[in-house]
């Protein structure tokens, strides 16, 4: 049996979501959402959906590309702003129109409102509906899971390159450069975010982007990096020790690893996201390191590096089969150093599949 095209299924789910939000039209302005729904990867375009009709509005730079990429929607190449054209089309076809309030500027919204008045579409209304497409994107279909797994594998394959580059006296940016060059050579379209290489005291900065600091002869190095492959992001963190780790470093590493494993063991469809966070946090609190775990446990990953759901304290949202999330507890002691360990996992009915294949025992360089 032929499985239906992902775009068809996505539009079907979208039209159900639009209806259950009591809307009859949707303006998709966030490009990853546009890509998810109709396949268009250009940097300018707006997708309008009304009932069973969907139309992508873009400009002449993308005539050829849109023809090749777009599925499930008709394409209009327009001379005016894509948003204006999309709104004009939509105002004729829908009364209650959702827009992505997280991805529209104040000015764009004002323009839309003016346009609505000018159209004389008296019954039409604009309604903030940020999460319609974001919610759909939380659960990955098999096509996406395959792409994500390939990105994760490519990302993990760079870890030995990173290890080989780490030596006392080498600048963090050089290590980042080695990772990024190897990523490109292995076929990555780009990095999914600025590579983090944080050594020594800088390892206590949770987002210590690689700097010109030189790696010293002793201490932790936090490596957090990811690649984009076929549009999908990977994200992983490993922390290594330069020189022999002290007893204190070892126990810190052990606690973070235990926290990470405890969180992974909690992941299952139906479990509230906050419970996964609590599992990691509980281990670190017990180890008297709770106050040094200053961020949330994880986030969704897909076409964007940070997507919903958030795996954070108190989050009631239940995990669902097909969600791909990170599990990344960390401990950061100012003036000393930090440890973070991050894997990507796929939520299943009975638990999860850890996608990141890289080992997690403490490596001493
Ligand atoms: Zn990361
Ligand atoms: Zn992450």
mmCIF file of N, CA and C in Angstrom, residues 7-139:
data_model
loop_
_atom_site.group_PDB
_atom_site.id
_atom_site.type_symbol
_atom_site.label_atom_id
_atom_site.label_comp_id
_atom_site.label_asym_id
_atom_site.label_seq_id
_atom_site.Cartn_x
_atom_site.Cartn_y
_atom_site.Cartn_z
ATOM 1 N N UNK A 7 2.620 15.809 2.842
ATOM 2 C CA UNK A 7 1.969 17.118 2.719
ATOM 3 C C UNK A 7 0.447 16.984 2.791
ATOM 4 N N UNK A 8 -0.070 15.923 2.143
ATOM 5 C CA UNK A 8 -1.528 15.731 2.176
ATOM 6 C C UNK A 8 -2.016 15.506 3.591
ATOM 7 N N UNK A 9 -1.286 14.661 4.317
ATOM 8 C CA UNK A 9 -1.675 14.369 5.700
ATOM 9 C C UNK A 9 -1.568 15.642 6.537
ATOM 10 N N UNK A 10 -0.510 16.388 6.342
ATOM 11 C CA UNK A 10 -0.318 17.611 7.136
ATOM 12 C C UNK A 10 -1.436 18.613 6.877
ATOM 13 N N UNK A 11 -1.832 18.777 5.612
ATOM 14 C CA UNK A 11 -2.920 19.715 5.319
ATOM 15 C C UNK A 11 -4.242 19.227 5.896
ATOM 16 N N UNK A 12 -4.416 17.916 5.893
ATOM 17 C CA UNK A 12 -5.645 17.357 6.466
ATOM 18 C C UNK A 12 -5.703 17.663 7.968
ATOM 19 N N UNK A 13 -4.595 17.398 8.648
ATOM 20 C CA UNK A 13 -4.525 17.687 10.096
ATOM 21 C C UNK A 13 -4.676 19.181 10.356
ATOM 22 N N UNK A 14 -4.089 19.977 9.453
ATOM 23 C CA UNK A 14 -4.184 21.430 9.620
ATOM 24 C C UNK A 14 -5.636 21.888 9.491
ATOM 25 N N UNK A 15 -6.348 21.353 8.493
ATOM 26 C CA UNK A 15 -7.716 21.837 8.323
ATOM 27 C C UNK A 15 -8.586 21.410 9.502
ATOM 28 N N UNK A 16 -8.295 20.251 10.079
ATOM 29 C CA UNK A 16 -9.022 19.846 11.305
ATOM 30 C C UNK A 16 -8.712 20.811 12.454
ATOM 31 N N UNK A 17 -7.421 21.177 12.566
ATOM 32 C CA UNK A 17 -7.011 22.077 13.652
ATOM 33 C C UNK A 17 -7.631 23.458 13.473
ATOM 34 N N UNK A 18 -7.715 23.908 12.220
ATOM 35 C CA UNK A 18 -8.308 25.226 11.942
ATOM 36 C C UNK A 18 -9.780 25.205 12.363
ATOM 37 N N UNK A 19 -10.465 24.134 11.983
ATOM 38 C CA UNK A 19 -11.886 24.024 12.327
ATOM 39 C C UNK A 19 -12.076 23.954 13.840
ATOM 40 N N UNK A 20 -11.246 23.144 14.496
ATOM 41 C CA UNK A 20 -11.482 23.009 15.939
ATOM 42 C C UNK A 20 -11.066 24.269 16.697
ATOM 43 N N UNK A 21 -10.298 25.153 16.057
ATOM 44 C CA UNK A 21 -10.006 26.455 16.675
ATOM 45 C C UNK A 21 -11.092 27.472 16.314
ATOM 46 N N UNK A 22 -12.157 26.991 15.680
ATOM 47 C CA UNK A 22 -13.271 27.857 15.252
ATOM 48 C C UNK A 22 -12.813 28.962 14.307
ATOM 49 N N UNK A 23 -11.892 28.607 13.423
ATOM 50 C CA UNK A 23 -11.447 29.548 12.397
ATOM 51 C C UNK A 23 -11.853 28.969 11.046
ATOM 52 N N UNK A 24 -11.816 29.806 10.006
ATOM 53 C CA UNK A 24 -12.007 29.220 8.675
ATOM 54 C C UNK A 24 -10.891 29.619 7.709
ATOM 55 N N UNK A 25 -9.888 30.285 8.255
ATOM 56 C CA UNK A 25 -8.739 30.631 7.427
ATOM 57 C C UNK A 25 -7.507 30.792 8.294
ATOM 58 N N UNK A 26 -6.338 30.650 7.657
ATOM 59 C CA UNK A 26 -5.084 30.773 8.412
ATOM 60 C C UNK A 26 -4.018 31.400 7.521
ATOM 61 N N UNK A 27 -3.292 32.325 8.125
ATOM 62 C CA UNK A 27 -2.207 32.984 7.434
ATOM 63 C C UNK A 27 -0.911 32.462 8.069
ATOM 64 N N UNK A 28 -0.118 31.725 7.297
ATOM 65 C CA UNK A 28 1.109 31.152 7.861
ATOM 66 C C UNK A 28 2.291 32.008 7.405
ATOM 67 N N UNK A 29 2.882 32.731 8.353
ATOM 68 C CA UNK A 29 3.962 33.653 8.003
ATOM 69 C C UNK A 29 5.331 33.174 8.478
ATOM 70 N N UNK A 30 5.342 32.183 9.357
ATOM 71 C CA UNK A 30 6.611 31.683 9.881
ATOM 72 C C UNK A 30 7.172 30.678 8.875
ATOM 73 N N UNK A 31 8.365 30.979 8.348
ATOM 74 C CA UNK A 31 8.877 30.172 7.237
ATOM 75 C C UNK A 31 9.034 28.679 7.531
ATOM 76 N N UNK A 32 9.500 28.292 8.740
ATOM 77 C CA UNK A 32 9.547 26.843 8.996
ATOM 78 C C UNK A 32 8.155 26.187 8.924
ATOM 79 N N UNK A 33 7.141 26.941 9.323
ATOM 80 C CA UNK A 33 5.766 26.434 9.214
ATOM 81 C C UNK A 33 5.343 26.302 7.759
ATOM 82 N N UNK A 34 5.725 27.290 6.954
ATOM 83 C CA UNK A 34 5.429 27.249 5.515
ATOM 84 C C UNK A 34 6.100 26.021 4.904
ATOM 85 N N UNK A 35 7.363 25.829 5.274
ATOM 86 C CA UNK A 35 8.115 24.691 4.741
ATOM 87 C C UNK A 35 7.469 23.361 5.160
ATOM 88 N N UNK A 36 7.109 23.291 6.421
ATOM 89 C CA UNK A 36 6.505 22.069 6.953
ATOM 90 C C UNK A 36 5.238 21.715 6.176
ATOM 91 N N UNK A 37 4.431 22.730 5.898
ATOM 92 C CA UNK A 37 3.133 22.450 5.278
ATOM 93 C C UNK A 37 3.234 22.192 3.780
ATOM 94 N N UNK A 38 4.013 23.003 3.070
ATOM 95 C CA UNK A 38 3.977 22.849 1.605
ATOM 96 C C UNK A 38 5.330 22.555 0.979
ATOM 97 N N UNK A 39 6.389 22.499 1.764
ATOM 98 C CA UNK A 39 7.695 22.105 1.226
ATOM 99 C C UNK A 39 8.556 23.249 0.720
ATOM 100 N N UNK A 40 8.009 24.470 0.705
ATOM 101 C CA UNK A 40 8.759 25.604 0.155
ATOM 102 C C UNK A 40 9.898 26.020 1.088
ATOM 103 N N UNK A 41 11.126 26.101 0.548
ATOM 104 C CA UNK A 41 12.276 26.423 1.404
ATOM 105 C C UNK A 41 12.813 27.832 1.166
ATOM 106 N N UNK A 42 12.135 28.621 0.328
ATOM 107 C CA UNK A 42 12.614 29.977 0.049
ATOM 108 C C UNK A 42 12.590 30.844 1.290
ATOM 109 N N UNK A 43 13.260 32.010 1.189
ATOM 110 C CA UNK A 43 13.368 32.856 2.374
ATOM 111 C C UNK A 43 12.280 33.920 2.431
ATOM 112 N N UNK A 44 11.345 33.893 1.485
ATOM 113 C CA UNK A 44 10.247 34.854 1.523
ATOM 114 C C UNK A 44 8.999 34.208 0.923
ATOM 115 N N UNK A 45 7.957 34.147 1.707
ATOM 116 C CA UNK A 45 6.720 33.551 1.215
ATOM 117 C C UNK A 45 5.699 33.468 2.327
ATOM 118 N N UNK A 46 4.435 33.527 1.961
ATOM 119 C CA UNK A 46 3.354 33.422 2.938
ATOM 120 C C UNK A 46 2.356 32.402 2.408
ATOM 121 N N UNK A 47 1.922 31.532 3.297
ATOM 122 C CA UNK A 47 0.951 30.516 2.909
ATOM 123 C C UNK A 47 -0.416 30.911 3.473
ATOM 124 N N UNK A 48 -1.416 30.901 2.595
ATOM 125 C CA UNK A 48 -2.785 31.207 3.039
ATOM 126 C C UNK A 48 -3.621 29.951 2.891
ATOM 127 N N UNK A 49 -4.391 29.651 3.921
ATOM 128 C CA UNK A 49 -5.227 28.446 3.893
ATOM 129 C C UNK A 49 -6.670 28.850 4.181
ATOM 130 N N UNK A 50 -7.569 28.436 3.299
ATOM 131 C CA UNK A 50 -9.004 28.695 3.512
ATOM 132 C C UNK A 50 -9.758 27.443 3.106
ATOM 133 N N UNK A 51 -10.447 26.849 4.044
ATOM 134 C CA UNK A 51 -11.150 25.595 3.762
ATOM 135 C C UNK A 51 -10.179 24.570 3.214
ATOM 136 N N UNK A 52 -10.490 24.004 2.060
ATOM 137 C CA UNK A 52 -9.606 22.988 1.481
ATOM 138 C C UNK A 52 -8.566 23.585 0.539
ATOM 139 N N UNK A 53 -8.601 24.899 0.404
ATOM 140 C CA UNK A 53 -7.652 25.533 -0.512
ATOM 141 C C UNK A 53 -6.442 26.078 0.238
ATOM 142 N N UNK A 54 -5.286 25.918 -0.399
ATOM 143 C CA UNK A 54 -4.067 26.500 0.171
ATOM 144 C C UNK A 54 -3.286 27.132 -0.962
ATOM 145 N N UNK A 55 -2.725 28.315 -0.696
ATOM 146 C CA UNK A 55 -1.983 28.998 -1.747
ATOM 147 C C UNK A 55 -0.751 29.671 -1.160
ATOM 148 N N UNK A 56 0.381 29.422 -1.824
ATOM 149 C CA UNK A 56 1.630 30.058 -1.400
ATOM 150 C C UNK A 56 1.858 31.315 -2.227
ATOM 151 N N UNK A 57 2.133 32.407 -1.539
ATOM 152 C CA UNK A 57 2.439 33.664 -2.219
ATOM 153 C C UNK A 57 3.916 33.968 -2.041
ATOM 154 N N UNK A 58 4.605 34.127 -3.163
ATOM 155 C CA UNK A 58 6.022 34.465 -3.095
ATOM 156 C C UNK A 58 6.356 35.336 -4.306
ATOM 157 N N UNK A 59 7.637 35.707 -4.439
ATOM 158 C CA UNK A 59 7.973 36.634 -5.524
ATOM 159 C C UNK A 59 8.802 35.968 -6.618
ATOM 160 N N UNK A 60 9.085 36.756 -7.650
ATOM 161 C CA UNK A 60 9.732 36.261 -8.863
ATOM 162 C C UNK A 60 11.064 35.566 -8.666
ATOM 163 N N UNK A 61 11.734 35.809 -7.545
ATOM 164 C CA UNK A 61 13.012 35.126 -7.310
ATOM 165 C C UNK A 61 12.814 33.624 -7.115
ATOM 166 N N UNK A 62 11.587 33.268 -6.772
ATOM 167 C CA UNK A 62 11.347 31.863 -6.404
ATOM 168 C C UNK A 62 10.429 31.117 -7.366
ATOM 169 N N UNK A 63 10.265 31.670 -8.587
ATOM 170 C CA UNK A 63 9.348 31.039 -9.537
ATOM 171 C C UNK A 63 9.695 29.565 -9.751
ATOM 172 N N UNK A 64 10.944 29.352 -10.106
ATOM 173 C CA UNK A 64 11.409 27.999 -10.415
ATOM 174 C C UNK A 64 11.388 27.108 -9.162
ATOM 175 N N UNK A 65 11.942 27.644 -8.088
ATOM 176 C CA UNK A 65 12.053 26.882 -6.834
ATOM 177 C C UNK A 65 10.681 26.473 -6.307
ATOM 178 N N UNK A 66 9.740 27.404 -6.344
ATOM 179 C CA UNK A 66 8.404 27.094 -5.837
ATOM 180 C C UNK A 66 7.773 25.999 -6.687
ATOM 181 N N UNK A 67 7.971 26.068 -7.992
ATOM 182 C CA UNK A 67 7.403 25.055 -8.878
ATOM 183 C C UNK A 67 7.949 23.668 -8.509
ATOM 184 N N UNK A 68 9.240 23.619 -8.204
ATOM 185 C CA UNK A 68 9.866 22.327 -7.893
ATOM 186 C C UNK A 68 9.487 21.801 -6.512
ATOM 187 N N UNK A 69 9.359 22.712 -5.553
ATOM 188 C CA UNK A 69 9.240 22.260 -4.161
ATOM 189 C C UNK A 69 7.813 22.110 -3.636
ATOM 190 N N UNK A 70 6.937 22.991 -4.064
ATOM 191 C CA UNK A 70 5.648 23.096 -3.373
ATOM 192 C C UNK A 70 4.714 21.933 -3.694
ATOM 193 N N UNK A 71 4.165 21.347 -2.654
ATOM 194 C CA UNK A 71 3.171 20.275 -2.801
ATOM 195 C C UNK A 71 1.992 20.614 -1.904
ATOM 196 N N UNK A 72 0.806 20.329 -2.375
ATOM 197 C CA UNK A 72 -0.395 20.531 -1.549
ATOM 198 C C UNK A 72 -0.937 21.945 -1.566
ATOM 199 N N UNK A 73 -0.261 22.859 -2.264
ATOM 200 C CA UNK A 73 -0.745 24.246 -2.343
ATOM 201 C C UNK A 73 -0.496 24.773 -3.754
ATOM 202 N N UNK A 74 -1.350 25.694 -4.183
ATOM 203 C CA UNK A 74 -1.103 26.367 -5.463
ATOM 204 C C UNK A 74 -0.109 27.496 -5.189
ATOM 205 N N UNK A 75 0.538 27.965 -6.257
ATOM 206 C CA UNK A 75 1.561 29.000 -6.071
ATOM 207 C C UNK A 75 1.158 30.263 -6.824
ATOM 208 N N UNK A 76 1.273 31.403 -6.172
ATOM 209 C CA UNK A 76 1.103 32.686 -6.857
ATOM 210 C C UNK A 76 2.396 33.472 -6.734
ATOM 211 N N UNK A 77 2.943 33.841 -7.892
ATOM 212 C CA UNK A 77 4.135 34.699 -7.891
ATOM 213 C C UNK A 77 3.614 36.138 -7.984
ATOM 214 N N UNK A 78 3.923 36.933 -6.970
ATOM 215 C CA UNK A 78 3.318 38.267 -6.916
ATOM 216 C C UNK A 78 4.369 39.373 -6.911
ATOM 217 N N UNK A 79 3.933 40.564 -7.358
ATOM 218 C CA UNK A 79 4.850 41.717 -7.398
ATOM 219 C C UNK A 79 4.790 42.505 -6.097
ATOM 220 N N UNK A 80 3.615 42.537 -5.474
ATOM 221 C CA UNK A 80 3.528 43.263 -4.196
ATOM 222 C C UNK A 80 4.021 42.362 -3.057
ATOM 223 N N UNK A 81 3.976 42.853 -1.831
ATOM 224 C CA UNK A 81 4.425 42.050 -0.692
ATOM 225 C C UNK A 81 3.587 40.775 -0.603
ATOM 226 N N UNK A 82 4.259 39.662 -0.324
ATOM 227 C CA UNK A 82 3.562 38.366 -0.265
ATOM 228 C C UNK A 82 2.441 38.400 0.774
ATOM 229 N N UNK A 83 2.691 39.073 1.897
ATOM 230 C CA UNK A 83 1.696 39.124 2.971
ATOM 231 C C UNK A 83 0.424 39.844 2.501
ATOM 232 N N UNK A 84 0.609 40.951 1.788
ATOM 233 C CA UNK A 84 -0.528 41.717 1.277
ATOM 234 C C UNK A 84 -1.343 40.867 0.303
ATOM 235 N N UNK A 85 -0.648 40.217 -0.596
ATOM 236 C CA UNK A 85 -1.336 39.394 -1.599
ATOM 237 C C UNK A 85 -2.074 38.233 -0.936
ATOM 238 N N UNK A 86 -1.406 37.617 0.043
ATOM 239 C CA UNK A 86 -2.016 36.475 0.736
ATOM 240 C C UNK A 86 -3.270 36.928 1.480
ATOM 241 N N UNK A 87 -3.176 38.097 2.128
ATOM 242 C CA UNK A 87 -4.320 38.598 2.888
ATOM 243 C C UNK A 87 -5.488 38.921 1.959
ATOM 244 N N UNK A 88 -5.187 39.561 0.843
ATOM 245 C CA UNK A 88 -6.245 39.891 -0.132
ATOM 246 C C UNK A 88 -7.003 38.641 -0.549
ATOM 247 N N UNK A 89 -6.242 37.614 -0.838
ATOM 248 C CA UNK A 89 -6.828 36.330 -1.277
ATOM 249 C C UNK A 89 -7.686 35.734 -0.160
ATOM 250 N N UNK A 90 -7.145 35.804 1.047
ATOM 251 C CA UNK A 90 -7.804 35.161 2.189
ATOM 252 C C UNK A 90 -9.067 35.922 2.611
ATOM 253 N N UNK A 91 -9.008 37.245 2.567
ATOM 254 C CA UNK A 91 -10.156 38.047 3.002
ATOM 255 C C UNK A 91 -11.388 37.781 2.135
ATOM 256 N N UNK A 92 -11.163 37.319 0.908
ATOM 257 C CA UNK A 92 -12.301 37.000 0.026
ATOM 258 C C UNK A 92 -12.892 35.638 0.344
ATOM 259 N N UNK A 93 -12.128 34.836 1.075
ATOM 260 C CA UNK A 93 -12.547 33.436 1.243
ATOM 261 C C UNK A 93 -12.854 33.016 2.673
ATOM 262 N N UNK A 94 -12.445 33.817 3.634
ATOM 263 C CA UNK A 94 -12.615 33.398 5.034
ATOM 264 C C UNK A 94 -13.058 34.571 5.895
ATOM 265 N N UNK A 95 -13.754 34.256 6.966
ATOM 266 C CA UNK A 95 -14.257 35.298 7.875
ATOM 267 C C UNK A 95 -13.427 35.410 9.141
ATOM 268 N N UNK A 96 -13.060 34.272 9.668
ATOM 269 C CA UNK A 96 -12.319 34.300 10.923
ATOM 270 C C UNK A 96 -10.931 33.716 10.653
ATOM 271 N N UNK A 97 -9.982 34.625 10.576
ATOM 272 C CA UNK A 97 -8.667 34.249 10.055
ATOM 273 C C UNK A 97 -7.616 34.242 11.165
ATOM 274 N N UNK A 98 -6.977 33.123 11.332
ATOM 275 C CA UNK A 98 -5.910 33.021 12.321
ATOM 276 C C UNK A 98 -4.611 33.558 11.746
ATOM 277 N N UNK A 99 -3.839 34.236 12.572
ATOM 278 C CA UNK A 99 -2.497 34.646 12.146
ATOM 279 C C UNK A 99 -1.518 34.253 13.242
ATOM 280 N N UNK A 100 -0.250 34.174 12.855
ATOM 281 C CA UNK A 100 0.779 33.688 13.766
ATOM 282 C C UNK A 100 1.321 34.863 14.573
ATOM 283 N N UNK A 101 0.747 35.089 15.744
ATOM 284 C CA UNK A 101 1.113 36.286 16.525
ATOM 285 C C UNK A 101 2.551 36.249 17.037
ATOM 286 N N UNK A 102 3.174 35.075 17.021
ATOM 287 C CA UNK A 102 4.572 35.012 17.467
ATOM 288 C C UNK A 102 5.519 35.369 16.320
ATOM 289 N N UNK A 103 4.990 35.464 15.114
ATOM 290 C CA UNK A 103 5.857 35.696 13.965
ATOM 291 C C UNK A 103 5.296 36.724 12.994
ATOM 292 N N UNK A 104 4.772 37.803 13.565
ATOM 293 C CA UNK A 104 4.265 38.882 12.737
ATOM 294 C C UNK A 104 4.655 40.177 13.450
ATOM 295 N N UNK A 105 5.172 41.147 12.696
ATOM 296 C CA UNK A 105 5.552 42.390 13.369
ATOM 297 C C UNK A 105 4.301 43.226 13.623
ATOM 298 N N UNK A 106 4.437 44.177 14.529
ATOM 299 C CA UNK A 106 3.337 45.093 14.833
ATOM 300 C C UNK A 106 2.917 45.803 13.547
ATOM 301 N N UNK A 107 3.918 46.210 12.770
ATOM 302 C CA UNK A 107 3.614 46.932 11.531
ATOM 303 C C UNK A 107 2.834 46.046 10.548
ATOM 304 N N UNK A 108 3.267 44.795 10.442
ATOM 305 C CA UNK A 108 2.559 43.883 9.531
ATOM 306 C C UNK A 108 1.109 43.705 9.956
ATOM 307 N N UNK A 109 0.898 43.605 11.259
ATOM 308 C CA UNK A 109 -0.470 43.431 11.751
ATOM 309 C C UNK A 109 -1.308 44.671 11.444
ATOM 310 N N UNK A 110 -0.695 45.853 11.618
ATOM 311 C CA UNK A 110 -1.421 47.090 11.306
ATOM 312 C C UNK A 110 -1.801 47.131 9.826
ATOM 313 N N UNK A 111 -0.856 46.725 8.985
ATOM 314 C CA UNK A 111 -1.119 46.689 7.540
ATOM 315 C C UNK A 111 -2.288 45.754 7.241
ATOM 316 N N UNK A 112 -2.270 44.589 7.873
ATOM 317 C CA UNK A 112 -3.344 43.618 7.651
ATOM 318 C C UNK A 112 -4.694 44.200 8.054
ATOM 319 N N UNK A 113 -4.714 44.880 9.189
ATOM 320 C CA UNK A 113 -5.969 45.442 9.682
ATOM 321 C C UNK A 113 -6.501 46.516 8.741
ATOM 322 N N UNK A 114 -5.575 47.348 8.255
ATOM 323 C CA UNK A 114 -5.966 48.399 7.294
ATOM 324 C C UNK A 114 -6.545 47.774 6.040
ATOM 325 N N UNK A 115 -5.851 46.741 5.596
ATOM 326 C CA UNK A 115 -6.253 46.060 4.375
ATOM 327 C C UNK A 115 -7.635 45.446 4.531
ATOM 328 N N UNK A 116 -7.857 44.909 5.701
ATOM 329 C CA UNK A 116 -9.140 44.269 5.994
ATOM 330 C C UNK A 116 -10.271 45.297 5.853
ATOM 331 N N UNK A 117 -10.022 46.489 6.385
ATOM 332 C CA UNK A 117 -11.015 47.578 6.288
ATOM 333 C C UNK A 117 -11.214 47.977 4.828
ATOM 334 N N UNK A 118 -10.082 48.144 4.136
ATOM 335 C CA UNK A 118 -10.132 48.595 2.750
ATOM 336 C C UNK A 118 -10.875 47.613 1.855
ATOM 337 N N UNK A 119 -10.767 46.333 2.178
ATOM 338 C CA UNK A 119 -11.432 45.283 1.390
ATOM 339 C C UNK A 119 -12.949 45.328 1.576
ATOM 340 N N UNK A 120 -13.374 46.003 2.613
ATOM 341 C CA UNK A 120 -14.797 46.028 2.914
ATOM 342 C C UNK A 120 -15.295 44.670 3.375
ATOM 343 N N UNK A 121 -14.339 43.812 3.796
ATOM 344 C CA UNK A 121 -14.731 42.482 4.280
ATOM 345 C C UNK A 121 -15.190 42.631 5.728
ATOM 346 N N UNK A 122 -16.419 43.115 5.864
ATOM 347 C CA UNK A 122 -16.899 43.523 7.177
ATOM 348 C C UNK A 122 -16.945 42.380 8.206
ATOM 349 N N UNK A 123 -17.199 41.211 7.699
ATOM 350 C CA UNK A 123 -17.347 40.096 8.637
ATOM 351 C C UNK A 123 -16.021 39.450 9.022
ATOM 352 N N UNK A 124 -14.963 39.786 8.294
ATOM 353 C CA UNK A 124 -13.686 39.120 8.550
ATOM 354 C C UNK A 124 -13.041 39.640 9.825
ATOM 355 N N UNK A 125 -12.419 38.715 10.512
ATOM 356 C CA UNK A 125 -11.727 39.063 11.757
ATOM 357 C C UNK A 125 -10.371 38.388 11.778
ATOM 358 N N UNK A 126 -9.408 39.032 12.407
ATOM 359 C CA UNK A 126 -8.086 38.428 12.563
ATOM 360 C C UNK A 126 -7.941 37.945 14.002
ATOM 361 N N UNK A 127 -7.500 36.716 14.147
ATOM 362 C CA UNK A 127 -7.415 36.119 15.483
ATOM 363 C C UNK A 127 -6.000 35.572 15.702
ATOM 364 N N UNK A 128 -5.407 35.904 16.841
ATOM 365 C CA UNK A 128 -4.067 35.376 17.152
ATOM 366 C C UNK A 128 -4.153 33.855 17.290
ATOM 367 N N UNK A 129 -3.349 33.155 16.513
ATOM 368 C CA UNK A 129 -3.417 31.682 16.532
ATOM 369 C C UNK A 129 -2.035 31.102 16.323
ATOM 370 N N UNK A 130 -1.132 31.538 17.184
ATOM 371 C CA UNK A 130 0.274 31.161 17.027
ATOM 372 C C UNK A 130 0.493 29.661 16.994
ATOM 373 N N UNK A 131 -0.214 28.982 17.884
ATOM 374 C CA UNK A 131 0.233 27.597 18.073
ATOM 375 C C UNK A 131 -0.393 26.552 17.154
ATOM 376 N N UNK A 132 -1.223 26.951 16.220
ATOM 377 C CA UNK A 132 -1.847 25.919 15.374
ATOM 378 C C UNK A 132 -0.790 25.098 14.627
ATOM 379 N N UNK A 133 0.079 25.771 13.896
ATOM 380 C CA UNK A 133 1.078 25.025 13.110
ATOM 381 C C UNK A 133 2.174 24.482 14.039
ATOM 382 N N UNK A 134 2.517 25.267 15.061
ATOM 383 C CA UNK A 134 3.554 24.818 16.012
ATOM 384 C C UNK A 134 3.124 23.514 16.693
ATOM 385 N N UNK A 135 1.846 23.425 17.057
ATOM 386 C CA UNK A 135 1.333 22.201 17.697
ATOM 387 C C UNK A 135 1.389 21.012 16.750
ATOM 388 N N UNK A 136 1.006 21.261 15.490
ATOM 389 C CA UNK A 136 1.068 20.171 14.502
ATOM 390 C C UNK A 136 2.489 19.659 14.348
ATOM 391 N N UNK A 137 3.424 20.592 14.395
ATOM 392 C CA UNK A 137 4.821 20.228 14.152
ATOM 393 C C UNK A 137 5.460 19.488 15.319
ATOM 394 N N UNK A 138 4.797 19.477 16.460
ATOM 395 C CA UNK A 138 5.378 18.794 17.625
ATOM 396 C C UNK A 138 5.559 17.300 17.375
ATOM 397 N N UNK A 139 4.559 16.698 16.771
ATOM 398 C CA UNK A 139 4.627 15.244 16.507
ATOM 399 C C UNK A 139 5.215 15.034 15.132
#
